[in-house]
Short mmCIF file of C-alpha atoms in Angstrom, two decimals:
data_model
loop_
_atom_site.label_atom_id
_atom_site.label_comp_id
_atom_site.label_asym_id
_atom_site.label_seq_id
_atom_site.Cartn_x
_atom_site.Cartn_y
_atom_site.Cartn_z
CA MET A 1 -12.84 -26.74 -19.49
CA SER A 2 -10.18 -27.51 -16.93
CA ASN A 3 -7.77 -24.75 -16.10
CA LYS A 4 -4.63 -25.26 -18.18
CA MET A 5 -2.42 -24.01 -15.44
CA TRP A 6 -3.40 -26.66 -12.81
CA GLY A 7 -6.22 -28.58 -14.44
CA GLY A 8 -4.49 -31.84 -15.14
CA ARG A 9 -6.19 -33.51 -12.18
CA PHE A 10 -9.66 -32.11 -13.26
CA GLY A 11 -11.99 -33.09 -15.98
CA GLU A 12 -14.26 -30.03 -16.13
CA GLY A 13 -14.02 -26.26 -15.16
CA PRO A 14 -15.30 -24.58 -12.06
CA ASP A 15 -18.80 -23.40 -11.27
CA ALA A 16 -19.34 -19.73 -12.02
CA ILE A 17 -19.51 -18.91 -8.21
CA MET A 18 -16.43 -20.95 -7.59
CA GLU A 19 -14.65 -18.97 -10.24
CA GLU A 20 -15.81 -15.71 -8.66
CA ILE A 21 -14.92 -16.48 -5.08
CA ASN A 22 -11.62 -17.91 -6.09
CA VAL A 23 -10.35 -15.09 -8.34
CA SER A 24 -7.89 -12.57 -6.92
CA ILE A 25 -6.51 -10.75 -9.93
CA ASP A 26 -8.64 -7.60 -9.07
CA VAL A 27 -6.42 -7.31 -5.94
CA ASP A 28 -3.10 -8.90 -6.49
CA ARG A 29 -2.59 -7.15 -9.92
CA HIS A 30 -1.04 -4.54 -7.61
CA LEU A 31 1.76 -6.95 -7.16
CA HIS A 32 2.73 -7.11 -10.66
CA ALA A 33 6.06 -5.26 -10.33
CA GLN A 34 7.06 -7.51 -7.38
CA ASP A 35 5.95 -10.58 -9.05
CA ILE A 36 7.93 -9.85 -12.08
CA ALA A 37 11.12 -8.89 -10.14
CA ALA A 38 10.93 -12.02 -8.06
CA SER A 39 10.43 -14.19 -11.34
CA LYS A 40 13.59 -12.54 -12.96
CA VAL A 41 15.76 -13.31 -9.94
CA HIS A 42 14.37 -16.80 -9.77
CA ALA A 43 15.00 -17.56 -13.46
CA ALA A 44 18.55 -16.14 -13.21
CA MET A 45 19.24 -18.44 -10.14
CA LEU A 46 17.75 -21.54 -12.12
CA ALA A 47 20.31 -20.74 -14.90
CA ALA A 48 23.14 -20.23 -12.59
CA GLN A 49 22.43 -23.60 -10.84
CA GLY A 50 22.21 -25.36 -14.20
CA ILE A 51 18.55 -26.21 -13.73
CA ILE A 52 17.44 -24.28 -16.94
CA THR A 53 19.51 -23.17 -19.72
CA ALA A 54 21.09 -19.63 -20.04
CA ASP A 55 19.17 -19.01 -23.18
CA ASP A 56 15.78 -19.87 -21.59
CA ALA A 57 16.76 -17.50 -18.66
CA LYS A 58 17.59 -14.79 -20.94
CA ASN A 59 14.26 -15.21 -22.99
CA ILE A 60 12.23 -15.31 -19.77
CA GLY A 61 13.87 -12.13 -18.50
CA ARG A 62 13.20 -10.30 -21.81
CA GLY A 63 9.61 -11.61 -21.85
CA LEU A 64 9.10 -10.41 -18.26
CA ASP A 65 10.37 -7.01 -19.11
CA THR A 66 7.98 -6.87 -22.07
CA ILE A 67 5.04 -7.63 -19.81
CA LEU A 68 6.04 -5.09 -17.13
CA SER A 69 6.19 -2.45 -19.94
CA GLU A 70 2.78 -3.57 -21.17
CA ILE A 71 1.21 -3.28 -17.62
CA ARG A 72 2.77 0.04 -17.04
CA LYS A 73 1.51 1.29 -20.42
CA GLY A 74 -1.97 0.01 -19.67
CA SER A 75 -2.03 -2.44 -22.56
CA PHE A 76 -1.89 -5.76 -20.58
CA ASP A 77 -4.95 -7.78 -20.76
CA PHE A 78 -5.63 -9.06 -17.15
CA LYS A 79 -7.82 -12.17 -17.46
CA ARG A 80 -10.00 -13.24 -14.56
CA ALA A 81 -10.13 -16.75 -15.82
CA LEU A 82 -6.42 -16.96 -14.95
CA GLU A 83 -7.19 -16.27 -11.33
CA ASP A 84 -4.17 -14.29 -10.06
CA ILE A 85 -1.19 -12.11 -11.06
CA HIS A 86 1.11 -15.16 -11.31
CA MET A 87 -0.89 -17.13 -13.85
CA ASN A 88 -1.65 -13.89 -15.87
CA VAL A 89 2.13 -13.25 -16.19
CA GLU A 90 3.09 -16.81 -16.95
CA SER A 91 0.29 -17.03 -19.55
CA ARG A 92 1.44 -13.95 -21.28
CA LEU A 93 5.00 -15.05 -21.06
CA ALA A 94 4.10 -18.25 -22.85
CA GLU A 95 2.53 -16.25 -25.58
CA LEU A 96 5.63 -14.17 -26.02
CA ILE A 97 8.41 -16.77 -25.70
CA GLY A 98 6.77 -20.13 -26.04
CA ALA A 99 7.45 -23.34 -24.17
CA ALA A 100 10.33 -21.87 -22.21
CA ALA A 101 7.87 -19.93 -20.17
CA GLY A 102 6.79 -23.29 -18.38
CA ARG A 103 10.41 -23.76 -17.11
CA LEU A 104 9.96 -20.50 -15.00
CA HIS A 105 7.86 -22.22 -12.38
CA THR A 106 10.52 -24.81 -11.74
CA ALA A 107 11.30 -25.26 -8.06
CA ARG A 108 8.65 -22.77 -6.85
CA SER A 109 4.97 -22.62 -6.08
CA ARG A 110 2.42 -20.01 -5.92
CA ASN A 111 2.68 -20.27 -2.24
CA ASP A 112 6.09 -19.16 -1.96
CA GLN A 113 5.60 -16.83 -4.95
CA VAL A 114 2.79 -14.87 -3.44
CA ALA A 115 4.53 -14.70 0.03
CA THR A 116 7.56 -13.17 -1.62
CA ASP A 117 5.61 -10.83 -3.76
CA PHE A 118 3.61 -9.46 -0.80
CA ARG A 119 6.66 -9.22 1.33
CA LEU A 120 8.27 -7.03 -1.39
CA TYR A 121 5.09 -5.02 -1.62
CA VAL A 122 4.84 -4.42 2.20
CA ARG A 123 8.63 -3.56 2.23
CA ASP A 124 7.92 -0.92 -0.41
CA VAL A 125 4.93 0.42 1.62
CA ILE A 126 7.06 0.79 4.73
CA ASP A 127 9.79 2.59 2.86
CA GLN A 128 7.11 4.98 1.32
CA THR A 129 5.44 5.38 4.57
CA ASP A 130 8.68 6.26 6.47
CA ALA A 131 9.44 9.02 3.87
CA ALA A 132 5.81 10.45 4.13
CA PHE A 133 6.15 10.53 8.17
CA ALA A 134 9.69 12.22 7.88
CA ASP A 135 7.97 14.89 5.71
CA PHE A 136 5.23 15.24 8.37
CA GLN A 137 7.84 15.60 11.10
CA ARG A 138 9.71 18.18 9.00
CA VAL A 139 6.67 20.33 8.52
CA LEU A 140 5.75 20.02 12.35
CA ALA A 141 9.13 20.91 13.41
CA THR A 142 9.37 23.88 11.11
CA ARG A 143 6.04 25.24 12.34
CA ALA A 144 7.02 24.45 15.96
CA LEU A 145 10.19 26.57 15.56
CA GLU A 146 8.09 29.45 14.12
CA HIS A 147 5.65 29.24 17.17
CA ALA A 148 8.19 28.26 19.86
CA GLY A 149 6.79 31.08 22.02
CA THR A 150 3.27 31.30 20.92
CA VAL A 151 1.30 30.68 24.00
CA MET A 152 -1.84 28.47 23.97
CA PRO A 153 -3.87 26.51 26.61
CA GLY A 154 -2.78 23.13 27.47
CA PHE A 155 -5.57 20.67 28.17
CA THR A 156 -6.43 17.71 30.39
CA HIS A 157 -9.95 16.23 30.30
CA LEU A 158 -10.42 18.84 27.56
CA GLN A 159 -10.57 21.39 30.25
CA THR A 160 -7.86 24.32 30.40
CA ALA A 161 -4.91 22.91 32.54
CA GLN A 162 -1.77 24.96 32.29
CA PRO A 163 -0.39 27.28 29.47
CA VAL A 164 1.84 25.61 26.90
CA THR A 165 3.22 26.91 23.71
CA PHE A 166 1.81 26.04 20.22
CA GLY A 167 5.22 24.91 19.27
CA HIS A 168 5.43 22.51 22.20
CA HIS A 169 2.05 20.98 21.12
CA LEU A 170 3.22 20.47 17.46
CA MET A 171 6.52 18.88 18.86
CA ALA A 172 4.55 16.23 20.70
CA TYR A 173 3.40 14.88 17.28
CA VAL A 174 6.98 14.99 16.09
CA GLU A 175 7.83 12.58 18.87
CA MET A 176 4.92 10.41 18.15
CA ALA A 177 5.77 10.13 14.44
CA ALA A 178 9.25 9.26 15.50
CA ARG A 179 7.85 6.17 17.38
CA ASP A 180 5.66 5.48 14.43
CA ARG A 181 8.66 5.31 12.02
CA GLY A 182 10.54 3.15 14.64
CA ARG A 183 7.63 0.64 14.80
CA PHE A 184 7.73 0.46 10.90
CA ALA A 185 11.48 0.05 10.82
CA ASP A 186 11.38 -2.70 13.25
CA ALA A 187 8.65 -4.48 11.19
CA ARG A 188 10.82 -4.06 8.12
CA LYS A 189 13.66 -5.82 9.80
CA ARG A 190 11.61 -8.78 10.68
CA LEU A 191 9.99 -8.79 7.27
CA ASN A 192 13.16 -8.86 5.38
CA GLU A 193 13.60 -12.68 4.94
CA SER A 194 12.83 -14.27 1.73
CA PRO A 195 10.25 -17.23 1.33
CA LEU A 196 11.21 -17.94 -2.31
CA GLY A 197 12.28 -21.48 -2.73
CA ALA A 198 10.12 -22.73 -0.04
CA ALA A 199 7.97 -24.00 -2.78
CA ALA A 200 4.53 -25.32 -1.87
CA LEU A 201 5.47 -26.17 1.78
CA ALA A 202 8.36 -28.67 1.92
CA GLY A 203 11.09 -27.05 -0.01
CA THR A 204 12.36 -28.58 -3.40
CA SER A 205 14.49 -31.39 -4.55
CA PHE A 206 16.22 -29.04 -7.07
CA PRO A 207 19.63 -27.72 -6.10
CA ILE A 208 18.54 -24.12 -5.82
CA ASP A 209 20.33 -21.26 -4.16
CA ARG A 210 18.10 -19.54 -1.96
CA GLY A 211 20.66 -17.26 -0.74
CA ALA A 212 21.24 -15.96 -4.26
CA THR A 213 17.52 -15.19 -4.68
CA ALA A 214 17.29 -13.62 -1.31
CA LYS A 215 20.23 -11.25 -2.09
CA GLY A 216 18.93 -10.35 -5.56
CA LEU A 217 15.76 -9.27 -4.09
CA GLY A 218 17.27 -7.31 -1.36
CA PHE A 219 16.50 -9.61 1.55
CA ASP A 220 18.81 -10.24 4.40
CA ARG A 221 18.57 -13.95 4.31
CA PRO A 222 16.13 -16.84 3.28
CA MET A 223 13.45 -17.94 5.80
CA ALA A 224 14.74 -20.95 7.65
CA ASN A 225 11.70 -23.09 7.59
CA SER A 226 9.74 -23.81 4.47
CA LEU A 227 6.40 -24.35 6.33
CA ASP A 228 6.76 -21.09 8.08
CA ALA A 229 7.79 -19.28 4.88
CA VAL A 230 4.54 -20.02 3.07
CA SER A 231 2.18 -19.82 5.95
CA ASP A 232 3.54 -16.65 7.77
CA ARG A 233 1.71 -13.31 7.64
CA ASP A 234 3.17 -11.73 10.67
CA PHE A 235 4.82 -9.27 8.49
CA VAL A 236 1.51 -7.96 7.26
CA LEU A 237 0.03 -7.96 10.83
CA GLU A 238 2.98 -6.19 12.33
CA THR A 239 2.91 -3.58 9.71
CA LEU A 240 -0.74 -3.19 10.01
CA SER A 241 -0.35 -2.79 13.74
CA ALA A 242 2.22 -0.04 13.19
CA ALA A 243 -0.25 1.53 10.64
CA ALA A 244 -3.14 1.31 13.20
CA ILE A 245 -1.03 3.14 15.78
CA ALA A 246 0.13 5.78 13.45
CA SER A 247 -3.31 6.48 12.02
CA THR A 248 -4.51 6.84 15.76
CA HIS A 249 -1.95 9.54 16.37
CA LEU A 250 -2.99 11.27 13.15
CA SER A 251 -6.71 10.96 14.11
CA ARG A 252 -6.07 12.45 17.47
CA PHE A 253 -4.40 15.42 15.81
CA ALA A 254 -7.23 15.70 13.27
CA GLU A 255 -9.73 15.71 16.19
CA GLU A 256 -7.86 18.56 17.79
CA ILE A 257 -8.03 20.52 14.38
CA VAL A 258 -11.67 20.02 14.20
CA ILE A 259 -12.11 21.33 17.68
CA TRP A 260 -9.67 24.16 17.29
CA THR A 261 -11.18 25.40 14.04
CA SER A 262 -14.80 25.63 15.53
CA PRO A 263 -15.98 29.19 15.98
CA LEU A 264 -16.66 28.33 19.52
CA VAL A 265 -13.05 27.76 20.13
CA GLY A 266 -11.40 29.66 17.36
CA LEU A 267 -7.61 28.85 18.04
CA VAL A 268 -6.64 28.09 14.50
CA ARG A 269 -7.79 28.68 10.91
CA LEU A 270 -7.45 26.54 7.80
CA SER A 271 -7.54 28.04 4.26
CA ASP A 272 -9.81 27.04 1.44
CA LYS A 273 -7.26 24.28 0.55
CA PHE A 274 -8.32 22.02 3.42
CA THR A 275 -11.94 23.04 3.95
CA THR A 276 -15.21 22.71 2.14
CA GLY A 277 -18.41 24.60 2.16
CA SER A 278 -22.12 23.70 2.46
CA SER A 279 -24.65 23.02 -0.18
CA ILE A 280 -27.26 25.06 1.76
CA MET A 281 -25.44 27.13 4.31
CA PRO A 282 -23.13 29.65 2.43
CA GLN A 283 -21.29 30.72 5.64
CA LYS A 284 -19.81 27.33 6.38
CA ARG A 285 -16.19 26.32 6.35
CA ASN A 286 -15.87 22.63 7.34
CA PRO A 287 -12.65 20.94 8.20
CA ASP A 288 -13.59 17.96 6.08
CA ALA A 289 -9.93 16.89 5.44
CA ALA A 290 -9.37 16.60 9.23
CA GLU A 291 -12.65 14.79 9.64
CA LEU A 292 -11.76 12.35 6.89
CA VAL A 293 -8.26 11.69 8.32
CA ARG A 294 -10.03 10.73 11.49
CA ALA A 295 -12.46 8.43 9.75
CA LYS A 296 -9.57 6.75 7.77
CA THR A 297 -8.40 5.31 10.96
CA GLY A 298 -11.35 2.99 11.18
CA ARG A 299 -10.28 1.40 7.85
CA VAL A 300 -6.91 0.84 9.16
CA VAL A 301 -7.73 -0.61 12.49
CA GLY A 302 -10.43 -2.55 10.71
CA ALA A 303 -7.89 -4.25 8.32
CA LEU A 304 -5.70 -5.32 11.26
CA THR A 305 -8.58 -6.79 13.14
CA ALA A 306 -9.98 -8.67 9.96
CA LEU A 307 -6.66 -10.24 9.11
CA LEU A 308 -6.00 -11.26 12.71
CA ILE A 309 -9.38 -13.07 12.60
CA VAL A 310 -8.51 -14.58 9.27
CA MET A 311 -5.25 -15.88 10.64
CA LYS A 312 -6.26 -17.11 14.13
CA GLY A 313 -7.49 -20.58 13.17
CA LEU A 314 -5.32 -21.65 10.37
CA PRO A 315 -3.17 -24.63 10.67
CA LEU A 316 0.11 -24.98 8.79
CA ALA A 317 0.78 -24.52 5.93
CA TYR A 318 -0.83 -22.48 3.23
CA GLN A 319 -4.64 -22.05 3.25
CA LYS A 320 -6.77 -20.29 0.83
CA ASP A 321 -8.05 -18.13 3.57
CA MET A 322 -4.91 -16.25 3.13
CA GLN A 323 -5.91 -14.90 -0.07
CA GLU A 324 -7.88 -12.39 2.00
CA ASP A 325 -4.56 -10.97 3.38
CA LYS A 326 -4.06 -8.33 0.64
CA GLN A 327 -7.17 -6.39 -0.02
CA GLY A 328 -7.86 -4.89 3.36
CA ALA A 329 -4.03 -4.39 4.02
CA MET A 330 -3.57 -2.45 0.59
CA GLU A 331 -6.71 -0.38 1.23
CA ALA A 332 -5.35 0.32 4.76
CA PHE A 333 -1.88 1.29 3.58
CA GLY A 334 -3.43 3.60 0.95
CA ALA A 335 -5.72 5.23 3.69
CA LEU A 336 -2.72 5.87 5.91
CA SER A 337 -0.65 7.39 3.10
CA LEU A 338 -3.48 9.68 2.17
CA ALA A 339 -4.02 10.59 5.83
CA VAL A 340 -0.40 11.49 6.52
CA ARG A 341 -0.09 13.56 3.47
CA ALA A 342 -3.38 15.43 4.31
CA MET A 343 -2.22 16.08 7.80
CA THR A 344 1.22 17.29 6.48
CA GLY A 345 -0.70 19.83 4.25
CA MET A 346 -2.87 20.84 7.13
CA VAL A 347 0.01 21.47 9.39
CA ALA A 348 1.55 23.65 6.80
CA ASP A 349 -1.62 25.59 6.05
CA LEU A 350 -2.99 26.22 9.43
CA VAL A 351 -2.85 29.68 11.03
CA PRO A 352 -3.06 30.12 14.69
CA ASP A 353 -4.92 33.02 16.14
CA GLU A 354 -2.14 34.01 18.56
CA ALA A 355 -4.31 36.63 20.37
CA ARG A 356 -7.16 34.16 21.03
CA MET A 357 -4.71 31.45 21.99
CA LYS A 358 -3.05 33.78 24.67
CA VAL A 359 -6.47 34.77 26.12
CA ALA A 360 -7.58 31.11 26.19
CA ALA A 361 -4.32 30.06 28.03
CA GLY A 362 -5.19 32.21 30.89
CA GLU A 363 -8.88 31.24 31.24
CA GLY A 364 -9.83 28.76 33.93
CA TYR A 365 -7.05 29.95 36.39
CA ALA A 366 -4.52 28.08 34.29
CA THR A 367 -1.61 29.59 36.16
CA ALA A 368 -2.82 28.36 39.56
CA THR A 369 0.10 25.81 39.74
CA ASP A 370 2.63 28.55 39.26
CA LEU A 371 1.28 30.16 42.36
CA ALA A 372 1.52 26.94 44.27
CA ASP A 373 4.99 26.40 42.98
CA TRP A 374 6.00 29.99 44.15
CA LEU A 375 4.72 29.15 47.58
CA VAL A 376 6.74 25.92 47.66
CA ARG A 377 9.91 27.62 46.23
CA THR A 378 9.71 30.97 48.03
CA LEU A 379 7.80 30.26 51.45
CA LYS A 380 9.00 26.63 51.66
CA ILE A 381 5.46 25.54 52.18
CA PRO A 382 5.03 21.76 51.62
CA PHE A 383 3.39 21.34 48.15
CA ARG A 384 0.10 19.79 49.49
CA ASP A 385 -0.38 22.78 51.75
CA ALA A 386 0.50 25.14 48.94
CA HIS A 387 -1.99 23.40 46.77
CA HIS A 388 -4.67 23.94 49.51
CA VAL A 389 -3.80 27.54 49.76
CA THR A 390 -3.91 28.22 46.05
CA GLY A 391 -7.16 26.40 45.82
CA ARG A 392 -8.67 28.89 48.49
CA ILE A 393 -7.19 31.94 46.39
CA VAL A 394 -8.68 30.53 43.28
CA ALA A 395 -12.04 30.17 44.96
CA ALA A 396 -11.77 33.75 46.09
CA ALA A 397 -10.93 34.92 42.45
CA SER A 398 -13.75 32.86 41.04
CA LYS A 399 -16.30 34.52 43.72
CA GLN A 400 -15.14 38.06 42.64
CA GLY A 401 -15.39 36.97 38.97
CA VAL A 402 -11.80 37.99 38.20
CA ALA A 403 -8.77 36.30 36.71
CA LEU A 404 -6.06 35.17 39.12
CA HIS A 405 -3.62 37.82 38.36
CA GLU A 406 -6.32 40.42 38.68
CA LEU A 407 -7.30 39.48 42.27
CA PRO A 408 -5.88 42.11 44.79
CA LEU A 409 -2.83 41.17 46.64
CA SER A 410 -4.81 41.88 49.89
CA ALA A 411 -7.22 39.16 49.07
CA MET A 412 -4.29 36.72 48.49
CA GLN A 413 -2.77 37.73 51.85
CA ALA A 414 -6.11 37.15 53.62
CA VAL A 415 -5.41 33.49 52.76
CA GLU A 416 -1.67 33.49 53.15
CA PRO A 417 -0.16 36.57 54.79
CA ARG A 418 3.45 35.99 53.61
CA ILE A 419 2.49 36.30 49.86
CA THR A 420 4.21 39.16 48.43
CA ARG A 421 3.89 41.21 45.17
CA ASP A 422 6.55 39.09 43.62
CA ALA A 423 4.15 36.08 43.35
CA LEU A 424 1.91 38.27 41.09
CA ALA A 425 4.81 38.23 38.41
CA MET A 426 4.42 34.49 38.07
CA LEU A 427 0.87 34.43 37.25
CA SER A 428 1.13 35.63 33.58
CA VAL A 429 0.90 32.96 30.88
CA GLU A 430 4.17 34.14 29.41
CA ALA A 431 5.78 33.75 32.68
CA SER A 432 4.40 30.37 33.22
CA VAL A 433 5.59 28.86 30.02
CA LYS A 434 8.98 30.47 30.27
CA SER A 435 9.40 28.84 33.76
CA ARG A 436 8.86 25.39 32.37
CA THR A 437 12.57 24.76 31.55
CA SER A 438 12.79 21.06 32.86
CA TYR A 439 13.85 18.70 30.06
CA GLY A 440 10.91 18.14 27.63
CA GLY A 441 8.96 21.22 29.23
CA THR A 442 7.18 23.89 27.19
CA ALA A 443 9.66 26.71 27.78
CA PRO A 444 10.19 28.39 24.44
CA LYS A 445 13.95 27.91 24.51
CA ASN A 446 13.35 24.27 25.12
CA VAL A 447 11.02 24.10 22.17
CA SER A 448 13.31 25.95 19.90
CA ALA A 449 16.14 23.59 20.79
CA GLN A 450 14.15 20.43 20.19
CA ALA A 451 12.73 21.73 16.88
CA LYS A 452 16.23 22.71 15.59
CA ALA A 453 17.53 19.31 16.67
CA TRP A 454 14.93 17.39 14.82
CA LEU A 455 15.27 19.46 11.83
CA ARG A 456 19.10 18.79 11.71
CA ARG A 457 18.39 15.01 12.33
CA LEU A 458 15.76 14.95 9.39
CA GLU A 459 18.19 16.76 7.10
CA LYS A 460 20.87 14.34 7.99
CA GLU A 461 18.52 11.44 7.24
CA GLN A 462 17.58 13.00 3.90
CA LYS A 463 21.14 13.41 2.90
CA LEU A 464 21.94 9.80 3.76
CA GLY A 465 19.03 8.58 1.73
#
């Protein structure tokens, strides 16, 4: 039997394999709210333009509301034979209101319909993602303020480099999240144009008002070219790109948590809320939540790569390949949502071992640069020469097996006679972080000011809605 929705040209039904590869309802059923919202706006516009009667539009609207209620209650029967969300909704609408349901598809195509639905869906995802990352920033800034003066080792090459504060480290991720939110906001601006009314690819001869449907759906304007409107998936690619970068940031932080919670490092602890045990080793506490955040990044980056590959060879306009735009993207957005919420929970939960952090911050001669800076500032030695002098002093301390601040002054003076006891005061980890007062530096007063500024900004954003 041919498909009653589009089968006038066909004498028989599709092969079972054709039906299986063609069906998309298992995925695009998630667009039901957006599909119904767009259909209601479209029907209202058709009536306002005199293309359908006001009574038909009213009945269509009521029927669509009933369908939305059925879907939300779980009583709606999604039929794979009807392929997609559009045909499932239209078929049920016909059962509810009769022949008037057939007027809904006037002056539109499934091509502009799905493009509209998916734009609305991705726009909703962006708004939800922005809110989730704002919560992440809020927790980070709160903990940063709490630990503005908690000294920890800063690393380069995963080797101890210079002392920083734990608050400063957390604030780095506040800044990353701010850029992530900015990328999503930029994607939203470019996304916010309406394809509805582009029809299959060439527009329509009906006197529709695309401006009205765009406004009714919260878009800034209609898309200016009907070919572009139905064939563009930049909005998905751009949002996935922002998601891939954001998930990479989360993964980097998750990796740090995995390292920090290792007994070999022991800088932070996570509670039972975000760890799991072992089926055979009763002593184990595994940072599985952080490990899974790290792994989710592959799903997000993979979705971006997959869609780029789908789109790279498609001529204008719509191609069936583009049916593959949704599943990977939806899974990626879900993975990112879960990851950011898990990271938010872990940041709130983790407890730094402040004593261990302080000890680790001084290991590896981490304050050597402070000595070099003292030589430059006090003795007016050129930095390159000061670097060489400090390196020789570090070598002497290493040879004696003592920390830099434990090396006798006489041993330092054997390398540079003008060094005074004042230099020793610069070699504690507390003095080191306190001295880093340049804008963006790790000085506790800097961190405290930045954390407070971010918390005020986030509170203001929340109030503005």
